[in-house]
CSV table of C-alpha atoms in Angstrom, one decimal:
chain,number,residue,atom,x,y,z
Q,1,MET,CA,-20.8,-20.0,-56.9
Q,2,ILE,CA,-24.4,-19.1,-56.0
Q,3,THR,CA,-26.7,-19.7,-59.0
Q,4,MET,CA,-28.9,-16.7,-60.0
Q,5,SER,CA,-29.9,-14.6,-63.0
Q,6,ALA,CA,-27.3,-12.2,-64.5
Q,7,SER,CA,-29.6,-9.2,-63.8
Q,8,ARG,CA,-29.8,-10.1,-60.1
Q,9,ARG,CA,-26.1,-10.5,-59.9
Q,10,TRP,CA,-25.6,-7.0,-61.2
Q,11,LEU,CA,-28.2,-5.6,-58.8
Q,12,ILE,CA,-26.2,-7.1,-55.9
Q,13,LEU,CA,-23.0,-5.6,-57.3
Q,14,ILE,CA,-24.7,-2.2,-57.4
Q,15,ALA,CA,-25.9,-2.6,-53.8
Q,16,THR,CA,-22.5,-3.6,-52.5
Q,17,SER,CA,-20.6,-1.0,-54.6
Q,18,ILE,CA,-22.9,1.9,-53.4
Q,19,VAL,CA,-22.1,1.1,-49.8
Q,20,SER,CA,-18.4,0.6,-50.6
Q,21,PHE,CA,-18.3,4.0,-52.3
Q,22,MET,CA,-20.0,5.8,-49.3
Q,23,ALA,CA,-17.8,4.1,-46.7
Q,24,THR,CA,-14.6,5.0,-48.6
Q,25,LEU,CA,-15.9,8.5,-49.4
Q,26,ASP,CA,-16.4,9.2,-45.7
Q,27,ALA,CA,-12.7,8.6,-45.0
Q,28,SER,CA,-11.9,11.6,-47.3
Q,29,ILE,CA,-14.9,13.8,-47.5
Q,30,VAL,CA,-14.6,14.8,-43.8
Q,31,ASN,CA,-11.2,16.4,-44.2
Q,32,ILE,CA,-12.5,19.5,-46.1
Q,33,ALA,CA,-15.2,20.0,-43.4
Q,34,LEU,CA,-12.8,19.9,-40.4
Q,35,PRO,CA,-12.3,23.7,-40.2
Q,36,TYR,CA,-16.1,24.2,-40.2
Q,37,ILE,CA,-16.6,21.5,-37.5
Q,38,ALA,CA,-13.8,22.9,-35.4
Q,39,ARG,CA,-15.3,26.4,-35.4
Q,40,GLU,CA,-18.8,25.3,-34.6
Q,41,LEU,CA,-17.8,22.8,-31.9
Q,42,LYS,CA,-15.2,25.3,-30.5
Q,43,VAL,CA,-12.3,22.8,-30.5
Q,44,PRO,CA,-8.7,23.4,-31.8
Q,45,MET,CA,-7.6,22.0,-35.2
Q,46,SER,CA,-5.2,19.6,-33.5
Q,47,THR,CA,-8.1,18.0,-31.7
Q,48,ILE,CA,-10.6,18.0,-34.5
Q,49,GLU,CA,-8.3,15.7,-36.5
Q,50,LEU,CA,-9.6,12.9,-34.3
Q,51,VAL,CA,-12.8,12.9,-36.4
Q,52,THR,CA,-10.7,11.5,-39.3
Q,53,SER,CA,-8.2,9.4,-37.4
Q,54,VAL,CA,-10.8,7.7,-35.1
Q,55,TYR,CA,-12.7,6.5,-38.2
Q,56,MET,CA,-9.6,5.2,-40.0
Q,57,ILE,CA,-8.2,3.5,-36.9
Q,58,ALA,CA,-11.5,1.8,-35.9
Q,59,ILE,CA,-12.0,0.4,-39.4
Q,60,CYS,CA,-8.5,-1.1,-39.5
Q,61,VAL,CA,-8.8,-2.6,-36.1
Q,62,LEU,CA,-12.2,-4.2,-36.9
Q,63,LEU,CA,-11.6,-5.3,-40.6
Q,64,ILE,CA,-9.9,-8.6,-39.8
Q,65,PHE,CA,-12.4,-9.3,-37.0
Q,66,TRP,CA,-15.4,-9.1,-39.2
Q,67,GLY,CA,-13.6,-10.8,-42.2
Q,68,LYS,CA,-12.7,-13.8,-40.1
Q,69,LEU,CA,-16.1,-14.0,-38.5
Q,70,SER,CA,-17.9,-13.7,-41.8
Q,71,ASP,CA,-16.2,-16.9,-43.1
Q,72,SER,CA,-17.9,-18.9,-40.3
Q,73,VAL,CA,-21.2,-17.1,-39.7
Q,74,GLY,CA,-22.1,-15.8,-43.2
Q,75,ARG,CA,-21.3,-12.7,-45.2
Q,76,ILE,CA,-24.6,-11.4,-46.5
Q,77,TRP,CA,-26.4,-10.7,-43.2
Q,78,LEU,CA,-23.2,-9.1,-41.8
Q,79,PHE,CA,-23.0,-6.8,-44.9
Q,80,GLN,CA,-26.6,-5.8,-44.4
Q,81,LEU,CA,-26.2,-5.2,-40.7
Q,82,GLY,CA,-23.1,-3.2,-41.4
Q,83,THR,CA,-25.1,-1.0,-43.9
Q,84,ILE,CA,-27.7,-0.2,-41.2
Q,85,LEU,CA,-25.0,0.6,-38.6
Q,86,PHE,CA,-23.2,2.8,-41.1
Q,87,ALA,CA,-26.5,4.7,-41.8
Q,88,LEU,CA,-27.2,5.0,-38.1
Q,89,GLY,CA,-23.7,6.2,-37.4
Q,90,SER,CA,-24.0,8.8,-40.2
Q,91,LEU,CA,-27.3,10.0,-38.8
Q,92,PHE,CA,-25.8,10.4,-35.3
Q,93,CYS,CA,-22.8,12.2,-36.8
Q,94,GLY,CA,-25.1,14.6,-38.5
Q,95,LEU,CA,-27.0,15.3,-35.4
Q,96,SER,CA,-24.0,15.7,-33.1
Q,97,MET,CA,-23.5,19.0,-31.4
Q,98,ALA,CA,-20.4,18.2,-29.3
Q,99,LEU,CA,-17.1,16.5,-30.1
Q,100,PRO,CA,-17.6,13.4,-27.7
Q,101,TRP,CA,-20.9,12.6,-29.4
Q,102,LEU,CA,-19.4,13.1,-32.8
Q,103,LEU,CA,-16.5,10.8,-32.1
Q,104,THR,CA,-18.8,8.1,-30.6
Q,105,ALA,CA,-21.0,8.4,-33.7
Q,106,ARG,CA,-17.9,8.0,-35.9
Q,107,LEU,CA,-17.0,4.8,-34.1
Q,108,ILE,CA,-20.5,3.4,-34.9
Q,109,GLN,CA,-20.1,4.5,-38.5
Q,110,ALA,CA,-16.7,2.9,-38.7
Q,111,THR,CA,-18.0,-0.4,-37.2
Q,112,GLY,CA,-20.6,-0.5,-40.0
Q,113,ALA,CA,-18.1,0.5,-42.7
Q,114,ALA,CA,-15.7,-2.2,-41.5
Q,115,MET,CA,-18.5,-4.9,-41.7
Q,116,THR,CA,-19.3,-3.9,-45.3
Q,117,MET,CA,-15.6,-3.6,-46.4
Q,118,ALA,CA,-14.8,-7.0,-44.9
Q,119,THR,CA,-17.6,-8.8,-46.7
Q,120,ASN,CA,-18.3,-7.1,-50.1
Q,121,PHE,CA,-15.5,-8.8,-52.1
Q,122,GLY,CA,-16.4,-12.2,-50.7
Q,123,ILE,CA,-20.1,-11.6,-51.7
Q,124,ILE,CA,-19.1,-10.5,-55.2
Q,125,THR,CA,-16.8,-13.5,-55.8
Q,126,ALA,CA,-19.5,-15.9,-54.5
Q,127,ILE,CA,-22.2,-14.7,-56.9
Q,128,PHE,CA,-20.2,-14.1,-60.1
Q,129,PRO,CA,-18.5,-16.9,-62.1
Q,130,MET,CA,-14.8,-17.0,-62.1
Q,131,ASN,CA,-14.5,-15.7,-65.6
Q,132,GLN,CA,-16.4,-12.5,-64.6
Q,133,HIS,CA,-14.6,-11.7,-61.3
Q,134,GLY,CA,-12.3,-9.2,-62.9
Q,135,ARG,CA,-15.2,-7.2,-64.5
Q,136,ALA,CA,-17.3,-7.3,-61.3
Q,137,LEU,CA,-14.5,-6.4,-59.0
Q,138,GLY,CA,-13.3,-3.8,-61.4
Q,139,VAL,CA,-16.7,-2.0,-61.2
Q,140,ASN,CA,-16.5,-2.2,-57.4
Q,141,SER,CA,-12.9,-1.0,-57.3
Q,142,ALA,CA,-13.8,2.0,-59.6
Q,143,LEU,CA,-16.3,3.2,-57.1
Q,144,LEU,CA,-13.9,2.6,-54.2
Q,145,GLN,CA,-11.3,4.7,-56.0
Q,146,LEU,CA,-13.9,7.3,-56.9
Q,147,GLY,CA,-15.0,7.5,-53.2
Q,148,ASN,CA,-11.4,8.0,-52.1
Q,149,ILE,CA,-10.5,10.6,-54.7
Q,150,ALA,CA,-13.8,12.6,-55.1
Q,151,GLY,CA,-14.3,13.2,-51.4
Q,152,PRO,CA,-12.9,16.7,-51.2
Q,153,GLY,CA,-14.8,17.8,-54.4
Q,154,ILE,CA,-18.1,16.4,-53.2
Q,155,GLY,CA,-17.5,17.8,-49.7
Q,156,GLY,CA,-16.7,21.3,-51.1
Q,157,GLY,CA,-19.9,21.2,-53.1
Q,158,VAL,CA,-22.0,20.3,-50.0
Q,159,LEU,CA,-20.4,22.9,-47.8
Q,160,ALA,CA,-21.0,25.6,-50.5
Q,161,VAL,CA,-24.8,25.3,-49.9
Q,162,LEU,CA,-25.3,23.4,-46.6
Q,163,SER,CA,-23.8,23.0,-43.1
Q,164,TRP,CA,-21.2,20.4,-42.2
Q,165,HIS,CA,-23.8,18.2,-40.7
Q,166,TRP,CA,-25.0,17.3,-44.3
Q,167,ILE,CA,-21.5,15.8,-45.0
Q,168,PHE,CA,-22.8,12.9,-42.9
Q,169,LEU,CA,-26.5,13.1,-43.4
Q,170,ILE,CA,-26.3,12.5,-47.1
Q,171,ASN,CA,-25.1,9.0,-46.4
Q,172,VAL,CA,-28.4,8.0,-44.7
Q,173,PRO,CA,-30.8,7.8,-47.7
Q,174,VAL,CA,-28.1,6.4,-50.0
Q,175,ALA,CA,-27.3,3.6,-47.5
Q,176,LEU,CA,-31.0,2.9,-46.9
Q,177,VAL,CA,-31.5,2.6,-50.7
Q,178,ALA,CA,-28.6,0.1,-50.9
Q,179,PHE,CA,-30.0,-1.8,-47.9
Q,180,LEU,CA,-33.5,-2.1,-49.6
Q,181,ILE,CA,-31.9,-3.3,-52.9
Q,182,GLY,CA,-30.1,-5.9,-50.8
Q,183,VAL,CA,-33.3,-7.0,-49.1
Q,184,LEU,CA,-34.9,-7.6,-52.6
Q,185,VAL,CA,-32.0,-9.3,-54.4
Q,186,PHE,CA,-29.6,-10.9,-51.8
Q,187,PRO,CA,-30.0,-14.6,-51.4
Q,188,ARG,CA,-31.6,-15.5,-48.0
Q,189,GLN,CA,-29.0,-16.3,-45.4
Q,190,ARG,CA,-29.5,-17.1,-41.8
Q,191,PRO,CA,-26.7,-16.4,-39.3
Q,192,SER,CA,-24.9,-19.6,-38.4
Q,193,LEU,CA,-23.7,-18.4,-35.0
Q,194,ALA,CA,-23.0,-22.0,-33.9
Q,195,GLY,CA,-19.9,-22.0,-36.1
Q,196,ALA,CA,-18.6,-18.6,-34.8
Q,197,HIS,CA,-15.1,-18.8,-33.4
Q,198,MET,CA,-12.5,-16.1,-32.8
Q,199,ASP,CA,-8.8,-16.3,-32.0
Q,200,TRP,CA,-9.0,-13.8,-29.1
Q,201,PRO,CA,-5.2,-13.7,-28.2
Q,202,GLY,CA,-4.4,-13.3,-31.9
Q,203,TYR,CA,-7.0,-10.6,-32.4
Q,204,GLY,CA,-5.8,-8.8,-29.2
Q,205,SER,CA,-2.2,-8.6,-30.4
Q,206,TYR,CA,-3.3,-7.6,-33.9
Q,207,SER,CA,-5.3,-4.7,-32.4
Q,208,VAL,CA,-2.3,-3.5,-30.5
Q,209,ILE,CA,-0.2,-3.6,-33.7
Q,210,ILE,CA,-2.8,-1.5,-35.6
Q,211,LEU,CA,-3.3,1.0,-32.7
Q,212,GLY,CA,0.4,1.4,-32.1
Q,213,PHE,CA,1.2,1.9,-35.8
Q,214,PHE,CA,-1.6,4.5,-36.4
Q,215,ILE,CA,-0.9,6.4,-33.1
Q,216,THR,CA,2.8,6.7,-34.0
Q,217,VAL,CA,2.0,7.9,-37.6
Q,218,PHE,CA,-0.6,10.5,-36.6
Q,219,TRP,CA,1.3,11.7,-33.5
Q,220,ALA,CA,4.6,12.0,-35.4
Q,221,GLN,CA,2.9,14.1,-38.1
Q,222,THR,CA,1.8,16.7,-35.6
Q,223,ALA,CA,4.5,16.5,-32.9
Q,224,GLY,CA,7.5,15.3,-35.0
Q,225,LEU,CA,9.6,12.2,-34.5
Q,226,SER,CA,10.9,11.6,-31.0
Q,227,TRP,CA,11.3,8.7,-28.5
Q,228,VAL,CA,8.0,9.6,-27.1
Q,229,THR,CA,6.1,9.5,-30.4
Q,230,LEU,CA,7.9,6.3,-31.4
Q,231,LEU,CA,6.8,4.5,-28.2
Q,232,PRO,CA,3.5,3.3,-29.6
Q,233,GLY,CA,5.3,2.0,-32.7
Q,234,MET,CA,7.7,0.1,-30.5
Q,235,LEU,CA,4.8,-1.4,-28.6
Q,236,ALA,CA,3.3,-2.4,-32.0
Q,237,PHE,CA,6.6,-4.2,-32.9
Q,238,VAL,CA,6.5,-6.2,-29.7
Q,239,ALA,CA,2.9,-7.0,-30.4
Q,240,LEU,CA,3.8,-8.1,-33.9
Q,241,VAL,CA,6.4,-10.6,-32.5
Q,242,ALA,CA,3.8,-11.9,-30.1
Q,243,PHE,CA,1.2,-12.1,-32.8
Q,244,VAL,CA,3.5,-14.3,-35.0
Q,245,GLN,CA,4.1,-16.7,-32.1
Q,246,ILE,CA,0.4,-16.9,-31.2
Q,247,GLU,CA,-0.7,-17.5,-34.8
Q,248,ARG,CA,1.9,-20.3,-35.3
Q,249,TYR,CA,0.4,-22.4,-32.5
Q,250,ALA,CA,-3.3,-21.4,-32.6
Q,251,SER,CA,-5.7,-24.2,-33.7
Q,252,ASP,CA,-7.8,-21.7,-35.7
Q,253,PRO,CA,-5.6,-18.7,-36.2
Q,254,LEU,CA,-7.0,-15.2,-36.9
Q,255,ILE,CA,-4.8,-15.1,-40.1
Q,256,PRO,CA,-3.6,-18.5,-41.3
Q,257,PHE,CA,-0.1,-17.9,-42.5
Q,258,ALA,CA,-0.5,-20.6,-45.1
Q,259,ILE,CA,-2.5,-18.2,-47.3
Q,260,PHE,CA,0.7,-16.2,-47.9
Q,261,LYS,CA,2.4,-19.2,-49.5
Q,262,ASN,CA,0.4,-18.3,-52.6
Q,263,PRO,CA,2.6,-15.6,-54.3
Q,264,GLY,CA,-0.4,-14.2,-56.2
Q,265,PHE,CA,-2.2,-13.3,-52.9
Q,266,THR,CA,0.9,-12.0,-51.1
Q,267,ILE,CA,2.1,-9.9,-54.1
Q,268,GLY,CA,-1.4,-8.7,-54.6
Q,269,ILE,CA,-1.5,-7.2,-51.1
Q,270,LEU,CA,2.0,-5.7,-51.3
Q,271,THR,CA,1.4,-4.1,-54.7
Q,272,ALA,CA,-2.0,-2.8,-53.7
Q,273,MET,CA,-0.4,-1.1,-50.6
Q,274,ILE,CA,2.2,0.5,-52.9
Q,275,VAL,CA,-0.5,1.7,-55.4
Q,276,TYR,CA,-2.6,3.3,-52.7
Q,277,MET,CA,0.5,4.9,-51.3
Q,278,LEU,CA,1.4,6.3,-54.7
Q,279,GLY,CA,-2.1,7.7,-55.2
Q,280,TYR,CA,-1.6,10.2,-52.5
Q,281,PHE,CA,1.5,11.7,-54.2
Q,282,ASN,CA,-0.8,13.3,-56.8
Q,283,SER,CA,-3.5,14.1,-54.2
Q,284,VAL,CA,-1.1,16.0,-51.9
Q,285,ILE,CA,1.5,17.5,-54.3
Q,286,MET,CA,-0.6,18.4,-57.4
Q,287,PRO,CA,-3.1,20.8,-55.7
Q,288,PHE,CA,-0.1,22.9,-54.4
Q,289,TYR,CA,1.6,22.8,-57.8
Q,290,LEU,CA,-1.5,23.8,-59.7
Q,291,GLU,CA,-2.7,26.5,-57.3
Q,292,GLU,CA,0.4,27.9,-55.7
Q,293,THR,CA,3.1,27.4,-58.3
Q,294,LEU,CA,1.1,27.8,-61.5
Q,295,GLY,CA,-1.4,30.3,-59.9
Q,296,LEU,CA,-4.6,28.6,-61.0
Q,297,SER,CA,-7.9,29.1,-59.3
Q,298,ALA,CA,-9.2,26.4,-56.9
Q,299,LEU,CA,-11.9,25.7,-59.4
Q,300,THR,CA,-9.5,25.2,-62.4
Q,301,ALA,CA,-7.2,23.1,-60.3
Q,302,GLY,CA,-10.1,21.0,-59.2
Q,303,PHE,CA,-11.2,20.4,-62.8
Q,304,CYS,CA,-7.6,19.4,-63.6
Q,305,MET,CA,-7.5,16.9,-60.7
Q,306,MET,CA,-10.8,15.4,-61.8
Q,307,ALA,CA,-8.9,13.9,-64.7
Q,308,ILE,CA,-7.8,11.1,-62.3
Q,309,PRO,CA,-11.2,9.8,-61.1
Q,310,ALA,CA,-12.7,10.3,-64.6
Q,311,ALA,CA,-10.1,8.2,-66.2
Q,312,ASN,CA,-10.1,5.7,-63.3
Q,313,VAL,CA,-13.8,5.1,-63.6
Q,314,ILE,CA,-13.4,4.3,-67.3
Q,315,SER,CA,-10.4,2.1,-67.1
Q,316,ALA,CA,-11.3,0.0,-64.0
Q,317,PRO,CA,-14.1,-2.0,-65.6
Q,318,ILE,CA,-12.1,-2.3,-68.9
Q,319,GLY,CA,-9.1,-3.5,-66.9
Q,320,GLY,CA,-11.3,-6.1,-65.1
Q,321,ASN,CA,-12.7,-7.3,-68.4
Q,322,LEU,CA,-9.1,-7.7,-69.8
Q,323,GLY,CA,-8.1,-9.5,-66.6
Q,324,ASP,CA,-10.9,-12.0,-67.1
Q,325,HIS,CA,-9.5,-12.8,-70.6
Q,326,PHE,CA,-5.7,-12.5,-70.1
Q,327,GLY,CA,-5.3,-12.8,-66.4
Q,328,ALA,CA,-5.3,-10.2,-63.6
Q,329,GLU,CA,-1.6,-10.6,-62.9
Q,330,ARG,CA,-0.6,-9.9,-66.5
Q,331,VAL,CA,-2.9,-6.9,-66.9
Q,332,SER,CA,-1.7,-5.4,-63.6
Q,333,PHE,CA,1.9,-5.7,-64.7
Q,334,PHE,CA,1.3,-3.7,-67.8
Q,335,ALA,CA,-0.9,-1.2,-66.0
Q,336,LEU,CA,1.8,-0.3,-63.5
Q,337,PHE,CA,4.5,-0.4,-66.2
Q,338,LEU,CA,2.5,2.2,-68.1
Q,339,TRP,CA,2.1,4.3,-64.9
Q,340,CYS,CA,5.8,4.9,-64.8
Q,341,MET,CA,5.5,7.3,-67.7
Q,342,PRO,CA,3.4,10.0,-65.8
Q,343,MET,CA,5.5,9.5,-62.7
Q,344,GLY,CA,8.6,10.3,-64.7
Q,345,LEU,CA,6.7,13.2,-66.3
Q,346,PHE,CA,5.9,14.8,-62.9
Q,347,ALA,CA,9.5,14.2,-61.7
Q,348,ALA,CA,10.7,16.5,-64.5
Q,349,ALA,CA,7.8,19.0,-64.9
Q,350,THR,CA,8.5,22.7,-64.7
Q,351,PRO,CA,6.2,25.8,-64.5
Q,352,ASN,CA,6.9,26.7,-68.2
Q,353,TRP,CA,5.4,23.4,-69.5
Q,354,PRO,CA,1.9,23.7,-71.1
Q,355,LEU,CA,-0.8,22.8,-68.6
Q,356,GLY,CA,-2.1,20.1,-71.0
Q,357,TRP,CA,0.9,18.0,-70.2
Q,358,ILE,CA,0.0,17.9,-66.5
Q,359,VAL,CA,-3.6,17.1,-67.2
Q,360,PHE,CA,-2.5,14.4,-69.6
Q,361,GLY,CA,-0.2,12.9,-66.9
Q,362,LEU,CA,-3.0,13.0,-64.3
Q,363,ALA,CA,-5.4,11.3,-66.7
Q,364,TRP,CA,-2.8,8.7,-67.6
Q,365,SER,CA,-2.2,8.0,-63.9
Q,366,GLY,CA,-6.0,7.5,-63.5
Q,367,LEU,CA,-6.1,5.1,-66.4
Q,368,ALA,CA,-3.2,3.0,-65.2
Q,369,ASN,CA,-4.4,3.0,-61.6
Q,370,GLY,CA,-7.9,1.9,-62.6
Q,371,ALA,CA,-6.6,-0.9,-64.8
Q,372,PHE,CA,-4.5,-2.4,-61.9
Q,373,GLN,CA,-6.4,-5.6,-60.9
Q,374,ASN,CA,-5.2,-6.3,-57.3
Q,375,ASN,CA,-8.6,-7.5,-56.0
Q,376,PRO,CA,-9.0,-10.4,-58.5
Q,377,MET,CA,-5.4,-11.3,-57.8
Q,378,MET,CA,-6.1,-11.6,-54.0
Q,379,MET,CA,-9.6,-13.1,-54.1
Q,380,ASP,CA,-8.9,-15.7,-56.8
Q,381,ASN,CA,-5.8,-17.0,-55.0
Q,382,VAL,CA,-7.4,-18.1,-51.7
Q,383,ALA,CA,-9.9,-20.9,-51.0
Q,384,PRO,CA,-13.6,-20.0,-50.8
Q,385,LYS,CA,-13.6,-20.6,-47.0
Q,386,PHE,CA,-11.1,-17.7,-46.6
Q,387,GLN,CA,-12.9,-15.2,-48.9
Q,388,GLY,CA,-14.1,-13.0,-46.0
Q,389,LEU,CA,-10.6,-12.9,-44.5
Q,390,ALA,CA,-9.1,-12.2,-47.9
Q,391,GLY,CA,-11.5,-9.3,-48.6
Q,392,SER,CA,-10.9,-7.8,-45.2
Q,393,MET,CA,-7.1,-8.0,-45.7
Q,394,ALA,CA,-7.5,-6.3,-49.1
Q,395,ALA,CA,-9.4,-3.5,-47.4
Q,396,LEU,CA,-6.7,-3.4,-44.6
Q,397,GLY,CA,-4.0,-3.1,-47.2
Q,398,ARG,CA,-5.8,-0.3,-48.9
Q,399,ASN,CA,-6.3,1.7,-45.7
Q,400,LEU,CA,-2.7,1.1,-44.6
Q,401,GLY,CA,-1.4,2.2,-48.0
Q,402,MET,CA,-3.4,5.4,-47.8
Q,403,THR,CA,-2.2,6.2,-44.3
Q,404,ILE,CA,1.4,5.5,-45.1
Q,405,GLY,CA,1.1,7.4,-48.4
Q,406,VAL,CA,-0.1,10.6,-46.7
Q,407,ALA,CA,2.7,10.4,-44.1
Q,408,LEU,CA,5.3,9.5,-46.7
Q,409,VAL,CA,4.6,12.1,-49.3
Q,410,THR,CA,4.3,15.0,-46.8
Q,411,SER,CA,7.6,13.9,-45.1
Q,412,LEU,CA,9.4,13.6,-48.5
Q,413,LEU,CA,8.1,16.9,-49.8
Q,414,TYR,CA,8.9,19.0,-46.7
Q,415,LEU,CA,12.2,17.3,-46.1
Q,416,ASN,CA,13.4,18.0,-49.6
Q,417,MET,CA,12.2,21.6,-49.5
Q,418,SER,CA,13.9,22.1,-46.2
Q,419,THR,CA,17.2,20.6,-47.6
Q,420,GLN,CA,17.0,23.1,-50.5
Q,421,ALA,CA,16.1,26.0,-48.3
Q,422,GLY,CA,18.7,25.3,-45.6
Q,423,ARG,CA,16.0,25.6,-42.9
Q,424,TYR,CA,12.9,23.8,-41.8
Q,425,ILE,CA,10.0,24.2,-44.1
Q,426,HIS,CA,6.5,23.2,-43.0
Q,427,ASP,CA,4.3,25.0,-45.6
Q,428,TYR,CA,4.4,26.1,-49.2
Q,429,PRO,CA,7.5,28.4,-49.6
Q,430,HIS,CA,5.8,31.5,-51.0
Q,431,GLY,CA,8.4,33.6,-52.9
Q,432,HIS,CA,10.6,30.6,-53.5
Q,433,PRO,CA,8.7,28.3,-55.9
Q,434,GLN,CA,11.9,26.6,-56.9
Q,435,TRP,CA,12.2,25.0,-53.4
Q,436,PHE,CA,8.7,23.4,-54.0
Q,437,ILE,CA,9.7,22.3,-57.5
Q,438,TYR,CA,12.8,20.6,-56.1
Q,439,GLY,CA,10.8,18.9,-53.3
Q,440,MET,CA,8.2,17.8,-55.9
Q,441,HIS,CA,10.8,16.3,-58.2
Q,442,ARG,CA,12.6,14.4,-55.5
Q,443,SER,CA,9.2,13.1,-54.1
Q,444,TYR,CA,8.2,11.8,-57.5
Q,445,ASP,CA,11.6,10.3,-58.0
Q,446,PHE,CA,11.0,8.2,-54.9
Q,447,ALA,CA,7.4,7.4,-56.1
Q,448,LEU,CA,8.9,6.1,-59.3
Q,449,LEU,CA,11.3,3.8,-57.5
Q,450,LEU,CA,8.4,2.4,-55.4
Q,451,LEU,CA,6.4,1.9,-58.6
Q,452,LEU,CA,9.3,0.1,-60.2
Q,453,LEU,CA,9.4,-2.2,-57.2
Q,454,ALA,CA,5.8,-3.1,-57.7
Q,455,VAL,CA,6.5,-3.7,-61.4
Q,456,LEU,CA,9.4,-6.0,-60.6
Q,457,LEU,CA,7.2,-8.0,-58.1
Q,458,LEU,CA,4.5,-8.4,-60.7
Q,459,GLY,CA,7.1,-9.3,-63.4
Q,460,TRP,CA,8.5,-12.0,-61.2
Q,461,LEU,CA,5.0,-13.3,-60.5
Q,462,ASN,CA,4.2,-13.5,-64.2
Q,463,LEU,CA,7.4,-15.4,-64.9
Q,464,HIS,CA,6.6,-17.7,-61.9
Q,465,ARG,CA,3.2,-18.4,-63.4
Q,466,LEU,CA,4.7,-19.1,-66.8
Q,467,HIS,CA,7.2,-21.6,-65.2
Q,468,GLU,CA,4.2,-23.3,-63.4
Q,469,ARG,CA,2.3,-23.7,-66.7
Q,470,LYS,CA,5.4,-25.2,-68.4
Q,471,GLN,CA,5.9,-27.7,-65.5
Q,472,SER,CA,2.2,-28.7,-65.6
Q,473,LEU,CA,2.5,-29.4,-69.4
Q,474,SER,CA,5.7,-31.4,-69.1
């Protein structure tokens, strides 16, 4: 741990969390601006989706690269460089007047975002003592979640008074403020480039895995499943087999498989992916239910949906504090167990229920989600020399979970509506709300099963830890 005053530690946490919030926000805030961008740049909606997908894919491809590199060359200067690149990319996005320039700027922005995402957890765990990791990572996680959930609301507010360019331009002063705070409070660290090493065959095969997976997911969502859309996924599978073989025999592998022998780290990643997948069930289904089925205005529905981030921001630091005292694994188990209640609630909800029950369920979901302590589970279960890699894998799991979650919930919802209707449904079934209710119920049934799987994994992990403690005492 790096020795410094408590106030300085919290200023560093503020600087890292601000950038984490902006980088995550930019993955969701752009979606609401896509129709405006498409009209102004005169490109079809199917093409403008690249503005979102290029950013997400580039981040996932680069996360492990920067995480691995940061363990050997230093994390602080990479984080600061990433903050500047993110600000520059945001500036170029805001000034773009053609799609090629916008996509190039998004790549620059994603490069900076990946550098900060890969290093922020490692910086936080290095400056805070072990008994404060939960609290510090809880604050950071609260802002990560807020950035992910609040994007559409903030984007809508910006677009109500300004052009789409300001969706990106607002990042610039915020990132520069975070950078300047970092200049003042970060410990001085010179790049140790002499120790830089990269497993290029491993990284090449990893990149093919990520690219193939994302291309298949995004392509299948627009063109449907076919042998053609599955080809990139098949290539990703071949690359996965090659990656495993390369890493087994590499002298300094990109991802040392030994870190997965720690069940806390492995289950932390798996349950984090499940939690981020489940977060999109509410984000995708509930706006349709509130506005189309219940007939609420967009403003009222938005206020109802804000119950999730509002509760999340409150519970994440509290959950982190409890994790410091009782253990992140135990707190996470109870958090996800309590989340089962609103999942079951939504799986049974009908339009004649009072709206208060839905808002209660959304708030309860936010409380449980925020109290989930996956980041301390992962970061505290790997050696200090792997903190950069662990942080980047935590961010990768988060992004993969979000991507899979969007594809999964839309597929489940429309598949079940189509089954009920006896024909293919690809939009809200106006005039037949019962079809949507059926699709919503079956989708939340599946979500509940996924959540119970995460609860079982954490239950086993807590029993395993109890057995370890008993053995150490005997």
